[in-house]
mmCIF file of C-alpha atoms in Angstrom:
data_model
loop_
_atom_site.group_PDB
_atom_site.id
_atom_site.type_symbol
_atom_site.label_atom_id
_atom_site.label_comp_id
_atom_site.label_asym_id
_atom_site.label_seq_id
_atom_site.Cartn_x
_atom_site.Cartn_y
_atom_site.Cartn_z
ATOM 1 C CA UNK A 1 -0.068 -0.392 0.031
ATOM 2 C CA UNK A 2 1.512 3.762 -0.866
ATOM 3 C CA UNK A 3 -0.459 5.093 1.857
ATOM 4 C CA UNK A 4 0.584 4.701 5.311
ATOM 5 C CA UNK A 5 -2.435 3.375 7.031
ATOM 6 C CA UNK A 6 -0.908 5.439 10.511
ATOM 7 C CA UNK A 7 -0.024 9.141 10.877
ATOM 8 C CA UNK A 8 1.260 10.368 14.983
ATOM 9 C CA UNK A 9 0.527 13.490 15.787
ATOM 10 C CA UNK A 10 0.603 14.996 19.458
ATOM 11 C CA UNK A 11 -1.878 13.461 21.840
ATOM 12 C CA UNK A 12 -3.712 16.561 22.224
ATOM 13 C CA UNK A 13 -4.782 17.187 18.669
ATOM 14 C CA UNK A 14 -6.976 14.171 18.497
ATOM 15 C CA UNK A 15 -10.686 14.347 19.087
ATOM 16 C CA UNK A 16 -13.806 12.649 20.075
ATOM 17 C CA UNK A 17 -14.132 10.844 16.248
ATOM 18 C CA UNK A 18 -10.605 10.487 15.737
ATOM 19 C CA UNK A 19 -9.387 6.642 15.733
ATOM 20 C CA UNK A 20 -6.072 6.427 16.985
ATOM 21 C CA UNK A 21 -4.383 2.989 18.855
ATOM 22 C CA UNK A 22 -5.204 3.567 22.299
ATOM 23 C CA UNK A 23 -2.947 0.415 24.844
ATOM 24 C CA UNK A 24 -2.020 -1.188 21.158
ATOM 25 C CA UNK A 25 -5.496 -1.612 20.480
ATOM 26 C CA UNK A 26 -6.911 0.366 17.526
ATOM 27 C CA UNK A 27 -10.744 2.939 18.442
ATOM 28 C CA UNK A 28 -12.516 5.100 17.533
ATOM 29 C CA UNK A 29 -12.377 7.937 20.448
ATOM 30 C CA UNK A 30 -14.895 8.102 21.769
ATOM 31 C CA UNK A 31 -13.762 10.803 24.828
ATOM 32 C CA UNK A 32 -11.034 13.255 25.354
ATOM 33 C CA UNK A 33 -10.512 15.091 28.551
ATOM 34 C CA UNK A 34 -7.568 16.808 29.903
ATOM 35 C CA UNK A 35 -7.217 16.480 33.524
ATOM 36 C CA UNK A 36 -7.364 18.822 35.129
ATOM 37 C CA UNK A 37 -4.130 18.409 37.560
ATOM 38 C CA UNK A 38 -0.915 18.234 35.567
ATOM 39 C CA UNK A 39 1.693 16.516 35.886
ATOM 40 C CA UNK A 40 4.895 17.581 38.724
ATOM 41 C CA UNK A 41 6.393 19.164 35.746
ATOM 42 C CA UNK A 42 3.391 20.870 35.041
ATOM 43 C CA UNK A 43 2.595 18.955 31.479
ATOM 44 C CA UNK A 44 -0.597 18.642 31.301
ATOM 45 C CA UNK A 45 -2.731 15.103 30.335
ATOM 46 C CA UNK A 46 -4.919 13.824 28.427
ATOM 47 C CA UNK A 47 -7.633 10.846 28.937
ATOM 48 C CA UNK A 48 -8.678 9.070 26.524
ATOM 49 C CA UNK A 49 -11.204 6.356 25.874
ATOM 50 C CA UNK A 50 -12.286 4.755 22.285
ATOM 51 C CA UNK A 51 -14.035 1.737 21.291
ATOM 52 C CA UNK A 52 -11.975 -0.943 19.102
ATOM 53 C CA UNK A 53 -13.044 -0.954 15.447
ATOM 54 C CA UNK A 54 -13.032 -4.486 15.507
ATOM 55 C CA UNK A 55 -14.162 -5.555 18.538
ATOM 56 C CA UNK A 56 -15.658 -2.974 20.024
ATOM 57 C CA UNK A 57 -14.647 -3.514 23.118
ATOM 58 C CA UNK A 58 -14.271 0.169 25.481
ATOM 59 C CA UNK A 59 -10.615 1.371 26.056
ATOM 60 C CA UNK A 60 -8.790 3.800 28.927
ATOM 61 C CA UNK A 61 -5.536 5.842 29.408
ATOM 62 C CA UNK A 62 -3.561 8.779 29.973
ATOM 63 C CA UNK A 63 -1.502 10.401 28.457
ATOM 64 C CA UNK A 64 0.680 13.432 28.522
ATOM 65 C CA UNK A 65 -0.660 15.701 26.217
ATOM 66 C CA UNK A 66 2.635 16.133 23.823
ATOM 67 C CA UNK A 67 3.007 13.061 23.799
ATOM 68 C CA UNK A 68 3.321 12.104 20.349
ATOM 69 C CA UNK A 69 0.555 8.596 19.065
ATOM 70 C CA UNK A 70 -0.306 6.374 15.826
ATOM 71 C CA UNK A 71 -3.259 8.310 14.804
ATOM 72 C CA UNK A 72 -5.106 5.900 11.941
ATOM 73 C CA UNK A 73 -5.643 7.288 8.848
ATOM 74 C CA UNK A 74 -9.519 5.900 7.752
ATOM 75 C CA UNK A 75 -11.605 6.659 4.762
ATOM 76 C CA UNK A 76 -15.161 6.157 3.574
ATOM 77 C CA UNK A 77 -15.912 5.447 0.281
ATOM 78 C CA UNK A 78 -19.621 4.667 -0.944
ATOM 79 C CA UNK A 79 -20.278 2.167 -3.897
ATOM 80 C CA UNK A 80 -22.915 1.257 -5.500
ATOM 81 C CA UNK A 81 -24.583 -2.654 -4.150
ATOM 82 C CA UNK A 82 -23.981 -4.775 -7.275
ATOM 83 C CA UNK A 83 -24.814 -8.135 -5.618
ATOM 84 C CA UNK A 84 -25.285 -9.940 -1.757
ATOM 85 C CA UNK A 85 -24.433 -13.509 -1.981
ATOM 86 C CA UNK A 86 -25.326 -15.515 1.130
ATOM 87 C CA UNK A 87 -23.506 -18.295 -0.591
ATOM 88 C CA UNK A 88 -20.306 -17.394 0.134
ATOM 89 C CA UNK A 89 -21.179 -14.617 2.230
ATOM 90 C CA UNK A 90 -19.759 -11.696 0.251
ATOM 91 C CA UNK A 91 -20.501 -8.099 -1.256
ATOM 92 C CA UNK A 92 -20.487 -7.431 -4.684
ATOM 93 C CA UNK A 93 -20.206 -3.258 -5.857
ATOM 94 C CA UNK A 94 -19.924 -0.901 -8.041
ATOM 95 C CA UNK A 95 -16.904 1.300 -7.839
ATOM 96 C CA UNK A 96 -16.813 4.736 -9.232
ATOM 97 C CA UNK A 97 -14.048 3.925 -11.417
ATOM 98 C CA UNK A 98 -17.026 1.635 -13.486
ATOM 99 C CA UNK A 99 -14.790 -1.488 -12.140
ATOM 100 C CA UNK A 100 -16.485 -4.256 -9.715
ATOM 101 C CA UNK A 101 -15.325 -4.765 -6.166
ATOM 102 C CA UNK A 102 -16.190 -8.380 -4.718
ATOM 103 C CA UNK A 103 -13.868 -8.743 -1.127
ATOM 104 C CA UNK A 104 -16.440 -7.284 0.670
ATOM 105 C CA UNK A 105 -18.056 -9.691 3.577
ATOM 106 C CA UNK A 106 -21.144 -9.443 5.555
ATOM 107 C CA UNK A 107 -19.891 -9.273 9.221
ATOM 108 C CA UNK A 108 -21.236 -11.968 10.757
ATOM 109 C CA UNK A 109 -23.629 -12.018 14.217
ATOM 110 C CA UNK A 110 -22.231 -12.505 17.515
ATOM 111 C CA UNK A 111 -25.665 -14.071 18.539
ATOM 112 C CA UNK A 112 -25.328 -18.154 17.039
ATOM 113 C CA UNK A 113 -29.476 -18.055 16.969
ATOM 114 C CA UNK A 114 -28.469 -15.704 13.577
ATOM 115 C CA UNK A 115 -26.189 -15.737 10.476
ATOM 116 C CA UNK A 116 -25.141 -11.838 9.928
ATOM 117 C CA UNK A 117 -24.998 -9.170 11.963
ATOM 118 C CA UNK A 118 -28.188 -6.330 12.026
ATOM 119 C CA UNK A 119 -26.833 -4.539 9.553
ATOM 120 C CA UNK A 120 -25.351 -7.321 6.968
ATOM 121 C CA UNK A 121 -28.835 -9.118 7.841
ATOM 122 C CA UNK A 122 -30.309 -5.258 6.994
ATOM 123 C CA UNK A 123 -28.482 -5.227 3.265
ATOM 124 C CA UNK A 124 -29.632 -8.585 2.793
ATOM 125 C CA UNK A 125 -32.885 -8.588 2.941
ATOM 126 C CA UNK A 126 -33.503 -5.277 1.266
ATOM 127 C CA UNK A 127 -31.634 -6.229 -1.250
ATOM 128 C CA UNK A 128 -33.967 -8.532 -1.806
ATOM 129 C CA UNK A 129 -36.307 -6.813 -1.329
ATOM 130 C CA UNK A 130 -35.074 -5.564 -4.657
ATOM 131 C CA UNK A 131 -34.193 -1.698 -3.270
ATOM 132 C CA UNK A 132 -31.228 0.272 -5.015
ATOM 133 C CA UNK A 133 -29.021 0.646 -2.115
ATOM 134 C CA UNK A 134 -25.532 2.225 -1.593
ATOM 135 C CA UNK A 135 -23.379 0.936 1.165
ATOM 136 C CA UNK A 136 -21.061 3.067 2.880
ATOM 137 C CA UNK A 137 -17.724 1.800 3.031
ATOM 138 C CA UNK A 138 -14.494 2.269 6.106
ATOM 139 C CA UNK A 139 -11.127 1.410 5.566
ATOM 140 C CA UNK A 140 -8.675 1.058 8.621
ATOM 141 C CA UNK A 141 -5.870 -1.035 8.013
ATOM 142 C CA UNK A 142 -6.120 -2.732 5.664
ATOM 143 C CA UNK A 143 -9.708 -4.007 6.788
ATOM 144 C CA UNK A 144 -12.944 -2.663 5.164
ATOM 145 C CA UNK A 145 -16.300 -2.260 6.509
ATOM 146 C CA UNK A 146 -19.482 -2.038 5.885
ATOM 147 C CA UNK A 147 -21.065 0.384 8.666
ATOM 148 C CA UNK A 148 -23.668 2.372 6.417
ATOM 149 C CA UNK A 149 -26.677 1.369 4.143
ATOM 150 C CA UNK A 150 -28.525 3.759 2.525
ATOM 151 C CA UNK A 151 -31.237 4.635 -0.441
ATOM 152 C CA UNK A 152 -29.791 4.685 -3.638
ATOM 153 C CA UNK A 153 -30.447 7.515 -6.436
ATOM 154 C CA UNK A 154 -33.104 6.168 -7.737
ATOM 155 C CA UNK A 155 -35.686 5.621 -5.331
#
């Protein structure tokens, strides 16, 4: 991959909605608060709270505001949905270049009684109903995840 997947920034530059490594885990930052008491040397401390990108588990850490940390480069892309294959659990989409992309995967459910996650199940149901759909895909650290489903332009 030609582009870097992370960029180094100071902790104080992070904000809610950023993506960064907290305790070595790739997370979406949900809280950034400055601690009221500085260190004995007068350095500000920042308390970070984030949710793991893959598992959703909560991670917290308190770091010096001037410490350099890896911020994760995240891209959002929208694609027109072409096909949902429930046999291979894959999704095919049309890229803006006109090429097809067939390596997106339907997310499995954590509930053993359900085959897919609620979002993936909604995608299957709406596709089976014949709706024209757009899928929003988030790319981070080499992983691509469908994060949103929207009605297509022809609706």
